[in-house]
Amino acid sequence: MDLDQVKEIMGIVEASKVKKLHLKKGDFELQIEKADEHLPAAALPPIYHPPRAAVAEIPETMFHSEHTSKGGKRAVETAIDGKFVISPMVGTYYSSPAPDQPSFVKVGDKIDENTVVCIVEAMKVMNEVKANVSGTVAEVLVESAHPVEFGTKIFRIV
Amino acid sequence: MKKVLIANRGEIAVRIIRACHDLGLQTVAVYSEADTDALHVHHADEAVCIGEAPSIKSYLKISNIISACEITGADAVHPGYGFLSENANFASICESCGLSFIGPSPQAIALLGDKSRAKAIARSVRCPVIPGSEGVVRDIESGLKEAHKYGFPIFIKAVAGGGGKGIRIAYSEEDFTKKFVAARAEAEVNFNNPDVYLEKMIVNPRHIEVQIMGDKSGHYIYLGERDCTIQRRRQKLIEEAPSPCVGESLRKKMGQAAVEIAKAAKYHSVGTVEFLLDESGHFYFMEVNTRIQVEHTVTEELTGIDLVQWQIRMARGEKLPIRQKDVILNGHVIELRINAEDPHNQFAPSPGYLEHYVPPGGPHVRVDSACYGGYRIPPNYDSMIAKLIVRGRTRAEAIAHAKRALNDFHIHGVHTTIPFHQFMLQDTRFLTNEYSISYIDQLITDGCTFDQSQTADPSKTDRN
């Protein structure tokens, strides 16, 4: 087996869903293992919607999907209480004005409607986001430098 | 091209996602808060919420759509129809952000989107045009001068209008004086541009449009015509191909005229050139739709060519795989638009919860839809439930298949236009092709509520 053939096999594995490949031919042995892909969505509250059940089969499930999913998601939804600062636009959330500067707000801070709580960057424009709610920051729900969509809950406020 | 963001919703978004997936491309859906359960959101690989329900805050919000491309890594945008599809500014912004806009160039959109400039292009390639003002008419005096050149009735049309909106009819000098001012005001409010032009109203025309395709290497073909004469208030309800009023020689003339117009405008991608056909078989250029259309499905079923897939392929530089001689029109195709409207009650919109939705199937039947049982049709957008497309070897056969398919289409929870179509499919005038563009409006004026028990009597309804 020559280098070109090995490269070809690596390309095929890369493009496929195969995670591990062990190939043995005579005294030639090749082992390929893919590193786990880091998908931003896995680290965040869901922004990108996971594939849903086929429509035609279970229409009712789809209609009520938010309420019937078991375990974590439902539990989290009933536990979450309070007001939220939601993203007014699509873009990338930043918790501080610049990388070397402290966050605009942290848990425990008191804020009012006009407090600038974060930046959402869209098309290279840094947009300052005002809270539009008042209270105390109870939880930060998004990691800095992660994407947000319209309506994404960024801060939980009590 | 690896990942396409579909800047649209509803059935066309579903259609585009299917074409992308057929090509192995990844897809990103965008949706408003009213569309969280929409079918296109479920079909796409990823989905981004871009705003509140009103279109202007979501599907028309260019910044959020471009940002959605940024955060998902989409490298192409398909604008669908309506919304931003004919917005040259949006096409231009996509280009400057390095996104492939799946459609014609911003320049071609701007050129052909301006109705009076488009008409000038048609004239330049010797395509017959509807007699009318050669450009914008700025005041009542010059308007009246123009009107006298070709006589009443006269259309007053917004230069920036579209989708059948921004049009008034003047029947006399006095009428013209009133309507001219009103038309300018309406145009300003609706399209941000008060400019209007005038056009002679062709009496009893048929609406015939030609589907064209052009690749980026300058190859063009036409794919026959569609007859969209059955309209209510300029909204198409039934489309069919081939047109029962168009023979081989006329088809070739109109097809070639359409292609010449596209060439002159340096238009690539798919597009449609609309004409009016008068009672003596003369055709007149009307306008160009610089996008994929709702009724593209009719041409797809007639020719076997996947227009949306080819639109994407041409956007990434592929050349048309066939030449004009390879285009075959096979049989007869009819599309019936099933909308959430009540035909017994002036087509009043009927959004709501689909308790029951079972579309027809089997041979000769295609349904393009974003609805499903349990889906709640939001009130914020168009009223389309589904497009029912049927084919047959002949028009009569297509009609028979359409009747069967309509009977099998079970929708409960909202009013639909199914009864309207059932009425039309046994209406004498429809069956014998004796109707023009004002037929449906005339039926309604005469009190028809499209109950099957109440068949229209041809002797009662005037031809116009």
Coordinates of C-alpha atoms in Angstrom, one line a residue:
Chain A
M1 CA 0.0 0.0 0.0
D2 CA 1.5 3.3 -1.0
L3 CA 1.2 6.8 0.4
D4 CA -1.4 7.9 -2.2
Q5 CA -3.6 5.0 -1.3
V6 CA -3.3 5.8 2.4
K7 CA -4.3 9.4 1.6
E8 CA -7.2 8.2 -0.3
I9 CA -8.5 6.1 2.5
M10 CA -8.0 8.9 5.0
G11 CA -10.0 11.2 2.7
I12 CA -12.9 8.7 2.5
V13 CA -12.9 8.2 6.3
E14 CA -12.8 12.0 6.8
A15 CA -15.8 12.5 4.6
S16 CA -17.8 9.7 6.1
K17 CA -19.4 9.1 9.5
V18 CA -16.9 6.3 10.2
K19 CA -15.1 7.1 13.5
K20 CA -12.5 4.2 13.7
L21 CA -10.9 2.2 10.9
H22 CA -8.4 -0.7 11.4
L23 CA -7.0 -2.1 8.2
K24 CA -4.6 -5.0 8.0
K25 CA -3.1 -6.4 4.8
G26 CA -0.1 -8.7 5.0
D27 CA 2.3 -7.0 7.3
F28 CA 0.8 -3.6 6.5
E29 CA -1.4 -2.2 9.2
L30 CA -3.3 1.1 9.3
Q31 CA -5.4 2.5 12.1
I32 CA -7.4 5.7 11.7
E33 CA -9.4 7.3 14.5
K34 CA -11.3 10.5 14.2
A35 CA -11.2 13.1 17.0
D36 CA -14.7 13.8 18.3
E37 CA -16.0 16.8 16.3
H38 CA -16.6 19.8 18.5
L39 CA -20.0 21.1 17.5
P40 CA -20.7 24.4 19.1
A41 CA -24.4 23.5 19.5
A42 CA -23.4 20.7 21.9
A43 CA -22.0 23.2 24.4
L44 CA -24.9 25.5 24.3
P45 CA -28.6 25.7 24.9
P46 CA -30.0 24.5 21.5
I47 CA -29.8 27.1 18.8
Y48 CA -29.6 24.8 15.8
H49 CA -32.6 22.5 15.9
P50 CA -31.7 18.8 15.9
P51 CA -33.5 16.7 13.2
R52 CA -37.1 16.1 14.1
A53 CA -39.3 13.1 13.7
A54 CA -40.6 12.4 10.2
V55 CA -43.6 14.6 9.7
A56 CA -46.1 12.2 8.1
E57 CA -45.7 9.6 10.7
I58 CA -46.4 11.4 14.0
P59 CA -48.0 14.8 13.4
E60 CA -49.1 15.1 16.9
T61 CA -45.7 14.5 18.3
M62 CA -44.4 17.3 16.2
F63 CA -47.0 19.7 17.3
H64 CA -46.4 18.9 21.0
S65 CA -42.7 18.1 20.7
E66 CA -41.6 20.7 23.1
H67 CA -43.8 19.3 25.8
T68 CA -43.3 15.6 25.4
S69 CA -39.5 15.3 25.2
K70 CA -38.4 13.5 28.2
G71 CA -35.7 14.2 30.7
G72 CA -33.4 17.2 30.7
K73 CA -35.1 19.7 28.4
R74 CA -38.5 19.6 30.0
A75 CA -37.1 19.6 33.5
V76 CA -35.0 22.6 32.7
E77 CA -37.9 24.5 31.2
T78 CA -40.1 24.1 34.2
A79 CA -37.2 25.0 36.5
I80 CA -36.3 28.2 34.6
D81 CA -38.1 31.1 36.2
G82 CA -37.8 34.8 35.8
K83 CA -37.2 37.3 33.0
F84 CA -34.7 37.1 30.3
V85 CA -32.5 39.3 28.2
I86 CA -33.0 38.0 24.7
S87 CA -31.0 38.6 21.7
P88 CA -32.6 41.3 19.4
M89 CA -30.7 40.1 16.4
V90 CA -28.7 37.2 14.8
G91 CA -25.0 37.3 15.3
T92 CA -22.2 36.4 17.7
Y93 CA -22.5 37.2 21.4
Y94 CA -19.6 38.8 23.3
S95 CA -19.8 39.3 27.1
S96 CA -17.2 42.1 27.2
P97 CA -16.4 45.2 25.1
A98 CA -13.0 43.7 24.1
P99 CA -11.1 40.5 24.8
D100 CA -8.9 41.9 27.4
Q101 CA -11.6 43.8 29.3
P102 CA -14.0 42.6 32.0
S103 CA -17.6 41.5 31.2
F104 CA -20.3 44.1 30.9
V105 CA -22.2 42.3 33.6
K106 CA -21.8 39.3 35.9
V107 CA -24.1 37.2 38.1
G108 CA -25.3 39.3 41.0
D109 CA -25.1 42.6 39.2
K110 CA -28.2 44.9 39.4
I111 CA -29.3 46.2 36.0
D112 CA -32.1 48.3 34.6
E113 CA -33.6 48.6 31.1
N114 CA -30.8 50.8 29.8
T115 CA -27.9 48.8 31.1
V116 CA -25.7 47.7 28.2
V117 CA -25.3 44.0 29.0
C118 CA -23.4 42.6 26.1
I119 CA -22.4 43.0 22.4
V120 CA -23.9 41.0 19.5
E121 CA -21.7 41.3 16.5
A122 CA -23.3 41.1 13.1
M123 CA -21.4 41.6 9.9
K124 CA -18.4 43.1 11.7
V125 CA -20.6 45.7 13.4
M126 CA -20.5 45.5 17.2
N127 CA -24.0 46.2 18.4
E128 CA -24.4 47.1 22.1
V129 CA -27.5 45.3 23.6
K130 CA -29.5 47.0 26.3
A131 CA -31.2 44.8 28.9
N132 CA -34.8 46.1 28.4
V133 CA -35.6 44.5 31.7
S134 CA -34.5 45.4 35.2
G135 CA -33.5 43.2 38.2
T136 CA -30.5 41.2 39.2
V137 CA -28.5 38.9 36.8
A138 CA -29.1 35.4 38.0
E139 CA -27.5 33.4 35.2
V140 CA -25.5 33.8 32.0
L141 CA -26.9 31.3 29.5
V142 CA -24.5 31.8 26.5
E143 CA -20.8 31.4 26.3
S144 CA -18.9 34.4 24.9
A145 CA -18.0 34.3 21.2
H146 CA -20.9 31.9 20.5
P147 CA -23.6 32.5 17.9
V148 CA -27.1 33.7 18.9
E149 CA -30.3 33.9 16.9
F150 CA -33.2 36.3 17.3
G151 CA -34.9 35.5 20.7
T152 CA -32.0 33.5 22.2
K153 CA -32.1 33.8 26.0
I154 CA -28.7 35.3 27.0
F155 CA -29.3 36.3 30.7
R156 CA -31.7 35.1 33.2
I157 CA -32.8 38.0 35.4
V158 CA -34.7 37.9 38.7
Chain B
M1 CA -21.1 25.7 -2.9
K2 CA -21.5 23.7 0.3
K3 CA -24.3 25.2 2.4
V4 CA -27.3 27.1 1.2
L5 CA -29.4 29.3 3.4
I6 CA -33.0 29.5 2.2
A7 CA -34.3 33.1 2.7
N8 CA -37.9 32.1 2.5
R9 CA -40.6 30.0 4.1
G10 CA -43.6 27.8 3.3
E11 CA -43.8 25.4 0.4
I12 CA -41.1 27.1 -1.7
A13 CA -38.6 26.8 1.2
V14 CA -39.4 23.1 1.4
R15 CA -39.0 22.8 -2.4
I16 CA -35.6 24.5 -2.3
I17 CA -34.4 22.4 0.6
R18 CA -35.4 19.2 -1.3
A19 CA -33.4 20.4 -4.4
C20 CA -30.4 21.2 -2.2
H21 CA -30.5 17.8 -0.5
D22 CA -30.8 16.1 -3.9
L23 CA -27.5 17.8 -4.8
G24 CA -25.9 16.8 -1.5
L25 CA -25.8 20.4 -0.2
Q26 CA -26.3 21.3 3.4
T27 CA -29.2 23.6 4.2
V28 CA -30.0 26.4 6.7
A29 CA -33.6 27.4 7.3
V30 CA -34.5 30.8 8.7
Y31 CA -37.8 31.4 10.5
S32 CA -39.8 33.9 12.3
E33 CA -41.3 33.4 15.8
A34 CA -44.6 32.4 14.0
D35 CA -42.8 29.6 12.1
T36 CA -41.2 27.6 14.9
D37 CA -43.2 24.5 13.8
A38 CA -43.0 25.2 10.1
L39 CA -42.1 22.3 7.9
H40 CA -39.1 24.0 6.2
V41 CA -37.5 24.3 9.7
H42 CA -37.9 20.6 10.2
H43 CA -36.5 19.6 6.9
A44 CA -33.4 21.8 7.0
D45 CA -30.1 20.6 8.5
E46 CA -29.9 23.8 10.7
A47 CA -32.4 26.5 11.5
V48 CA -31.9 30.1 12.8
C49 CA -34.7 32.2 14.3
I50 CA -34.4 35.6 12.6
G51 CA -37.1 37.8 14.1
E52 CA -40.7 38.4 15.1
A53 CA -43.7 37.3 13.0
P54 CA -44.2 40.4 10.8
S55 CA -42.2 39.8 7.6
I56 CA -40.5 43.2 7.9
K57 CA -39.0 42.0 11.1
S58 CA -37.9 38.6 9.9
Y59 CA -38.1 37.4 6.3
L60 CA -37.3 40.9 5.0
K61 CA -34.7 41.7 7.6
I62 CA -31.6 41.6 5.5
S63 CA -29.1 42.1 8.4
N64 CA -30.4 39.1 10.3
I65 CA -30.5 36.9 7.2
I66 CA -26.9 37.8 6.3
S67 CA -25.8 37.3 10.0
A68 CA -27.5 33.9 9.9
C69 CA -25.2 33.0 6.9
E70 CA -22.3 34.2 9.0
I71 CA -22.9 32.2 12.1
T72 CA -23.8 29.0 10.2
G73 CA -21.1 29.3 7.5
A74 CA -23.6 29.2 4.7
D75 CA -21.9 30.2 1.4
A76 CA -25.0 30.6 -0.8
V77 CA -28.5 32.1 -0.5
H78 CA -31.6 31.1 -2.3
P79 CA -34.3 33.8 -2.1
G80 CA -37.3 31.8 -3.3
Y81 CA -40.1 33.9 -4.6
G82 CA -41.6 37.0 -3.0
F83 CA -39.8 38.5 0.0
L84 CA -36.3 39.5 -1.1
S85 CA -36.1 37.5 -4.3
E86 CA -36.4 40.5 -6.6
N87 CA -34.6 42.9 -4.3
A88 CA -31.5 44.0 -6.3
N89 CA -30.1 45.5 -3.1
F90 CA -30.2 42.2 -1.3
A91 CA -28.6 40.4 -4.2
S92 CA -25.9 42.9 -4.2
I93 CA -25.3 42.7 -0.5
C94 CA -25.0 38.9 -0.8
E95 CA -22.4 39.3 -3.4
S96 CA -20.3 41.8 -1.4
C97 CA -20.5 39.4 1.6
G98 CA -19.0 36.6 -0.6
L99 CA -22.3 34.7 -0.7
S100 CA -23.5 33.1 -3.9
F101 CA -27.0 34.5 -4.7
I102 CA -28.9 31.8 -6.4
G103 CA -30.6 33.9 -9.1
P104 CA -29.7 36.5 -11.7
S105 CA -27.2 39.3 -11.2
P106 CA -28.3 42.4 -9.1
Q107 CA -28.0 44.5 -12.4
A108 CA -30.4 42.2 -14.3
I109 CA -32.8 42.2 -11.4
A110 CA -32.8 46.0 -11.3
L111 CA -33.1 46.3 -15.0
L112 CA -35.9 43.9 -15.6
G113 CA -37.6 44.7 -12.3
D114 CA -38.3 48.2 -13.5
K115 CA -41.3 47.7 -15.7
S116 CA -40.7 50.5 -18.0
R117 CA -37.0 49.6 -18.6
A118 CA -38.0 46.0 -19.2
K119 CA -40.5 47.2 -21.8
A120 CA -37.7 49.2 -23.5
I121 CA -35.5 46.0 -23.6
A122 CA -38.4 44.1 -25.2
R123 CA -38.8 46.8 -27.8
S124 CA -35.1 46.8 -28.5
V125 CA -35.3 43.1 -29.5
R126 CA -38.4 43.7 -31.7
C127 CA -40.7 41.9 -29.3
P128 CA -44.3 43.3 -29.6
V129 CA -45.2 45.3 -26.5
I130 CA -48.5 46.6 -25.2
P131 CA -49.1 50.1 -26.4
G132 CA -48.3 52.5 -23.6
S133 CA -46.3 55.3 -22.3
E134 CA -42.6 54.9 -23.2
G135 CA -41.6 55.7 -19.6
V136 CA -42.9 57.3 -16.4
V137 CA -45.9 59.6 -16.7
R138 CA -45.3 62.5 -14.3
D139 CA -48.6 64.4 -14.5
I140 CA -52.2 64.3 -15.5
E141 CA -51.8 66.4 -18.6
S142 CA -49.1 64.3 -20.2
G143 CA -51.1 61.2 -19.0
L144 CA -54.2 62.3 -20.9
K145 CA -52.2 63.0 -24.0
E146 CA -50.9 59.5 -23.9
A147 CA -54.3 58.1 -23.2
H148 CA -55.7 59.6 -26.3
K149 CA -53.1 58.0 -28.4
Y150 CA -54.4 54.5 -27.8
G151 CA -57.8 55.0 -26.3
F152 CA -59.5 53.9 -23.0
P153 CA -59.6 51.7 -21.0
I154 CA -56.1 52.4 -19.7
F155 CA -54.0 50.8 -17.0
I156 CA -52.2 53.0 -14.5
K157 CA -49.4 50.8 -13.2
A158 CA -46.7 51.4 -10.5
V159 CA -43.2 51.2 -12.0
A160 CA -42.0 49.4 -8.9
G161 CA -45.1 47.3 -8.4
G162 CA -45.4 43.5 -8.8
G163 CA -47.5 40.5 -7.9
G164 CA -50.5 42.1 -9.5
K165 CA -50.4 45.0 -7.0
G166 CA -50.3 48.8 -7.7
I167 CA -52.6 48.8 -10.7
R168 CA -55.7 51.0 -11.5
I169 CA -57.9 51.1 -14.5
A170 CA -59.2 54.3 -16.0
Y171 CA -62.3 54.2 -18.3
S172 CA -62.6 57.8 -19.2
E173 CA -60.8 61.2 -19.0
E174 CA -62.6 62.1 -15.7
D175 CA -61.9 58.6 -14.3
F176 CA -58.3 59.0 -15.3
T177 CA -57.9 62.3 -13.5
K178 CA -59.1 60.8 -10.2
K179 CA -57.3 57.5 -10.4
F180 CA -53.9 58.9 -11.5
V181 CA -53.5 60.8 -8.2
A182 CA -54.7 57.8 -6.2
A183 CA -52.4 55.4 -8.0
R184 CA -49.3 57.6 -7.3
A185 CA -50.2 57.8 -3.6
E186 CA -50.7 54.0 -3.4
A187 CA -47.5 53.3 -5.2
E188 CA -45.6 55.6 -2.8
V189 CA -47.0 53.8 0.3
N190 CA -46.6 50.3 -1.0
F191 CA -43.4 50.4 -3.1
N192 CA -41.6 53.6 -1.9
N193 CA -41.8 54.9 -5.4
P194 CA -44.8 57.0 -6.7
D195 CA -43.8 56.6 -10.4
V196 CA -46.5 55.2 -12.7
Y197 CA -46.7 54.4 -16.4
L198 CA -49.7 53.8 -18.6
E199 CA -50.6 50.8 -20.7
K200 CA -53.5 50.1 -23.0
M201 CA -55.8 47.6 -21.6
I202 CA -56.0 44.7 -24.0
V203 CA -59.6 43.4 -23.9
N204 CA -60.2 39.7 -23.1
P205 CA -56.6 38.6 -23.1
R206 CA -55.1 35.4 -21.9
H207 CA -52.1 35.4 -19.6
I208 CA -49.4 33.3 -21.2
E209 CA -45.9 33.2 -19.7
V210 CA -42.7 31.6 -21.0
Q211 CA -40.2 29.8 -18.7
I212 CA -36.6 30.5 -19.7
M213 CA -33.3 29.3 -18.4
G214 CA -29.9 30.9 -19.0
D215 CA -26.5 29.7 -17.7
K216 CA -23.5 31.9 -16.9
S217 CA -21.9 31.0 -20.2
G218 CA -24.6 32.6 -22.3
H219 CA -26.6 29.5 -23.3
Y220 CA -30.4 30.0 -23.2
I221 CA -33.4 27.8 -23.7
Y222 CA -37.2 28.3 -23.3
L223 CA -39.3 25.5 -21.8
G224 CA -42.7 26.3 -23.3
E225 CA -45.4 28.4 -22.0
R226 CA -47.9 28.3 -19.1
D227 CA -51.4 29.6 -19.4
C228 CA -52.4 31.4 -16.1
T229 CA -55.6 33.0 -17.3
I230 CA -57.7 31.8 -14.4
Q231 CA -57.1 34.6 -11.9
R232 CA -59.0 36.4 -9.2
R233 CA -58.0 40.0 -8.7
R234 CA -54.7 39.2 -10.5
Q235 CA -53.9 36.3 -8.2
K236 CA -53.4 33.1 -10.1
L237 CA -55.6 30.2 -9.1
I238 CA -55.1 27.7 -11.9
E239 CA -52.1 27.3 -14.2
E240 CA -51.7 24.8 -17.1
A241 CA -49.3 23.9 -19.8
P242 CA -49.3 23.7 -22.7
S243 CA -51.7 26.6 -23.3
P244 CA -54.8 25.4 -25.2
C245 CA -54.5 28.6 -27.2
V246 CA -50.9 28.3 -28.3
G247 CA -49.9 26.2 -31.3
E248 CA -46.4 25.2 -32.4
S249 CA -45.5 28.2 -34.4
L250 CA -46.7 30.7 -31.8
R251 CA -44.9 28.7 -29.1
K252 CA -41.7 29.1 -31.0
K253 CA -42.2 32.8 -31.7
M254 CA -43.0 33.6 -28.0
G255 CA -40.2 31.4 -26.8
Q256 CA -37.6 33.0 -29.0
A257 CA -38.8 36.5 -28.0
A258 CA -38.5 35.6 -24.3
V259 CA -35.0 34.3 -24.8
E260 CA -34.0 37.4 -26.8
I261 CA -35.2 39.6 -23.9
A262 CA -33.2 37.6 -21.4
K263 CA -30.1 37.7 -23.5
A264 CA -30.4 41.5 -24.0
A265 CA -30.7 42.0 -20.3
K266 CA -27.7 39.6 -19.6
Y267 CA -30.1 37.6 -17.5
H268 CA -28.8 34.2 -16.2
S269 CA -30.7 31.7 -14.0
V270 CA -34.3 30.8 -14.3
G271 CA -36.9 33.4 -15.1
T272 CA -40.3 33.9 -16.7
V273 CA -41.4 36.3 -19.4
E274 CA -45.1 37.2 -19.2
F275 CA -47.2 38.0 -22.2
L276 CA -50.8 38.8 -23.0
L277 CA -52.4 37.0 -25.9
D278 CA -55.3 38.9 -27.5
E279 CA -58.3 37.4 -29.2
S280 CA -56.7 37.5 -32.6
G281 CA -53.6 35.5 -31.5
H282 CA -51.2 38.5 -31.1
F283 CA -48.9 38.4 -28.2
Y284 CA -47.6 41.4 -26.3
F285 CA -44.8 41.6 -23.7
M286 CA -46.0 42.4 -20.2
E287 CA -43.2 41.9 -17.7
V288 CA -40.4 39.7 -16.5
N289 CA -40.3 37.8 -13.3
T290 CA -36.7 37.6 -12.3
R291 CA -37.0 34.6 -9.9
I292 CA -38.3 31.0 -9.6
Q293 CA -42.1 31.2 -9.7
V294 CA -44.9 29.5 -7.7
E295 CA -46.0 27.6 -10.9
H296 CA -42.6 26.4 -11.9
T297 CA -43.9 23.0 -11.0
V298 CA -46.1 22.9 -14.1
T299 CA -43.1 23.2 -16.4
E300 CA -41.2 20.7 -14.4
E301 CA -43.9 18.1 -14.8
L302 CA -44.3 18.9 -18.5
T303 CA -40.7 18.8 -19.4
G304 CA -39.2 16.5 -16.8
I305 CA -36.6 19.2 -16.0
D306 CA -35.9 20.0 -12.3
L307 CA -35.9 23.8 -12.5
V308 CA -34.9 24.5 -8.9
Q309 CA -32.0 22.0 -9.1
W310 CA -30.8 23.5 -12.3
Q311 CA -31.2 27.0 -10.9
I312 CA -28.7 26.0 -8.2
R313 CA -26.4 24.2 -10.6
M314 CA -26.3 27.2 -12.9
A315 CA -25.5 29.5 -9.9
R316 CA -22.4 27.5 -9.3
G317 CA -21.4 27.9 -12.9
E318 CA -22.6 24.7 -14.5
K319 CA -23.6 24.9 -18.1
L320 CA -27.0 23.9 -19.4
P321 CA -26.8 20.2 -20.3
I322 CA -29.4 20.5 -23.1
R323 CA -30.1 22.6 -26.1
Q324 CA -33.4 23.9 -27.4
K325 CA -34.0 20.9 -29.6
D326 CA -33.8 18.6 -26.6
V327 CA -36.7 20.3 -24.8
I328 CA -39.8 18.0 -25.1
L329 CA -43.2 19.0 -23.8
N330 CA -44.9 15.8 -22.8
G331 CA -48.7 15.6 -22.3
H332 CA -50.7 18.2 -20.3
V333 CA -50.2 19.5 -16.8
I334 CA -52.6 21.5 -14.6
E335 CA -51.8 23.1 -11.2
L336 CA -54.6 24.0 -8.8
R337 CA -53.6 26.4 -5.9
I338 CA -55.2 25.2 -2.7
N339 CA -55.4 28.2 -0.4
A340 CA -56.8 28.7 3.0
E341 CA -59.7 30.9 1.7
D342 CA -63.4 30.5 1.6
P343 CA -64.6 30.6 -2.1
H344 CA -68.2 30.6 -0.9
N345 CA -67.5 33.8 1.0
Q346 CA -65.5 36.1 -1.3
F347 CA -62.3 34.1 -0.7
A348 CA -62.1 35.4 2.9
P349 CA -58.7 34.2 4.4
S350 CA -59.1 31.3 6.8
P351 CA -55.9 30.7 8.8
G352 CA -56.1 28.2 11.6
Y353 CA -55.4 24.7 12.9
L354 CA -55.3 21.9 10.4
E355 CA -57.2 19.2 12.3
H356 CA -57.0 16.9 9.4
Y357 CA -54.7 17.1 6.3
V358 CA -54.4 14.1 4.0
P359 CA -53.1 15.0 0.5
P360 CA -53.8 12.9 -2.6
G361 CA -51.2 10.6 -4.2
G362 CA -50.8 7.9 -6.7
P363 CA -49.8 8.3 -10.4
H364 CA -50.1 11.5 -12.2
V365 CA -50.3 13.5 -9.0
R366 CA -47.8 15.8 -7.3
V367 CA -48.4 17.9 -4.1
D368 CA -46.0 20.7 -3.1
S369 CA -46.9 21.9 0.4
A370 CA -45.5 22.9 3.8
C371 CA -48.6 21.7 5.6
Y372 CA -49.3 18.7 7.7
G373 CA -52.0 17.4 10.1
G374 CA -51.7 19.3 13.4
Y375 CA -50.0 22.3 11.8
R376 CA -51.4 25.8 12.6
I377 CA -51.4 28.0 9.6
P378 CA -50.2 31.4 10.8
P379 CA -52.2 34.5 9.8
N380 CA -49.1 36.6 9.0
Y381 CA -48.2 35.3 5.5
D382 CA -49.8 34.1 2.3
S383 CA -52.7 31.7 2.4
M384 CA -51.3 28.9 0.5
I385 CA -51.9 25.4 1.8
A386 CA -50.7 23.3 -1.1
K387 CA -50.1 23.2 -4.9
L388 CA -51.8 20.3 -6.5
I389 CA -50.2 19.4 -9.8
V390 CA -51.7 16.7 -12.0
R391 CA -50.6 15.4 -15.4
G392 CA -52.3 13.5 -18.2
R393 CA -51.6 12.7 -21.8
T394 CA -54.3 15.2 -22.8
R395 CA -56.0 18.1 -21.2
A396 CA -59.1 16.0 -20.7
E397 CA -57.1 13.3 -19.0
A398 CA -55.4 15.8 -16.7
I399 CA -58.8 17.2 -15.8
A400 CA -60.0 13.7 -14.9
H401 CA -57.0 13.1 -12.7
A402 CA -57.4 16.5 -11.1
K403 CA -61.0 15.6 -10.2
R404 CA -59.9 12.4 -8.5
A405 CA -57.1 14.1 -6.7
L406 CA -59.3 16.9 -5.4
N407 CA -61.8 14.3 -4.1
D408 CA -59.0 12.6 -2.3
F409 CA -57.6 15.8 -0.7
H410 CA -59.0 15.8 2.9
I411 CA -58.5 19.1 4.7
H412 CA -60.4 20.0 7.8
G413 CA -60.0 22.8 10.2
V414 CA -59.8 25.7 7.7
H415 CA -61.8 26.7 4.6
T416 CA -60.0 25.9 1.4
T417 CA -60.4 26.7 -2.3
I418 CA -61.0 23.0 -3.1
P419 CA -64.7 23.7 -3.9
F420 CA -63.7 26.5 -6.3
H421 CA -61.5 24.0 -8.3
Q422 CA -64.2 21.4 -8.3
F423 CA -66.6 23.9 -9.7
M424 CA -64.1 25.1 -12.4
L425 CA -63.3 21.5 -13.5
Q426 CA -66.9 21.0 -14.5
D427 CA -67.5 24.6 -15.7
T428 CA -68.4 24.7 -19.4
R429 CA -66.3 27.7 -20.2
F430 CA -63.3 26.3 -18.5
L431 CA -63.7 22.9 -20.3
T432 CA -64.1 24.6 -23.7
N433 CA -61.4 27.2 -23.2
E434 CA -63.7 30.1 -23.7
Y435 CA -62.5 32.5 -21.0
S436 CA -60.2 35.4 -20.5
I437 CA -58.3 37.0 -17.7
S438 CA -61.4 38.6 -16.2
Y439 CA -63.6 35.5 -16.2
I440 CA -63.4 34.7 -12.5
D441 CA -63.8 38.3 -11.4
Q442 CA -66.9 38.5 -13.7
L443 CA -68.3 35.3 -12.3
I444 CA -68.0 36.7 -8.8
T445 CA -69.5 40.0 -9.8
D446 CA -72.4 38.0 -11.2
G447 CA -72.9 36.4 -7.8
C448 CA -71.2 33.1 -8.3
T449 CA -70.2 31.5 -5.1
F450 CA -68.7 28.4 -6.7
D451 CA -71.2 25.9 -5.3
Q452 CA -71.2 22.8 -7.5
S453 CA -75.0 22.9 -7.5
Q454 CA -74.8 26.3 -9.0
T455 CA -73.1 25.7 -12.4
A456 CA -72.4 28.8 -14.3
D457 CA -74.7 29.3 -17.3
P458 CA -72.5 30.4 -20.3
S459 CA -75.5 32.3 -21.8
K460 CA -75.8 34.5 -18.7
T461 CA -72.1 35.4 -18.3
D462 CA -70.7 37.7 -21.0
R463 CA -67.5 36.7 -22.6
N464 CA -65.8 39.6 -20.9

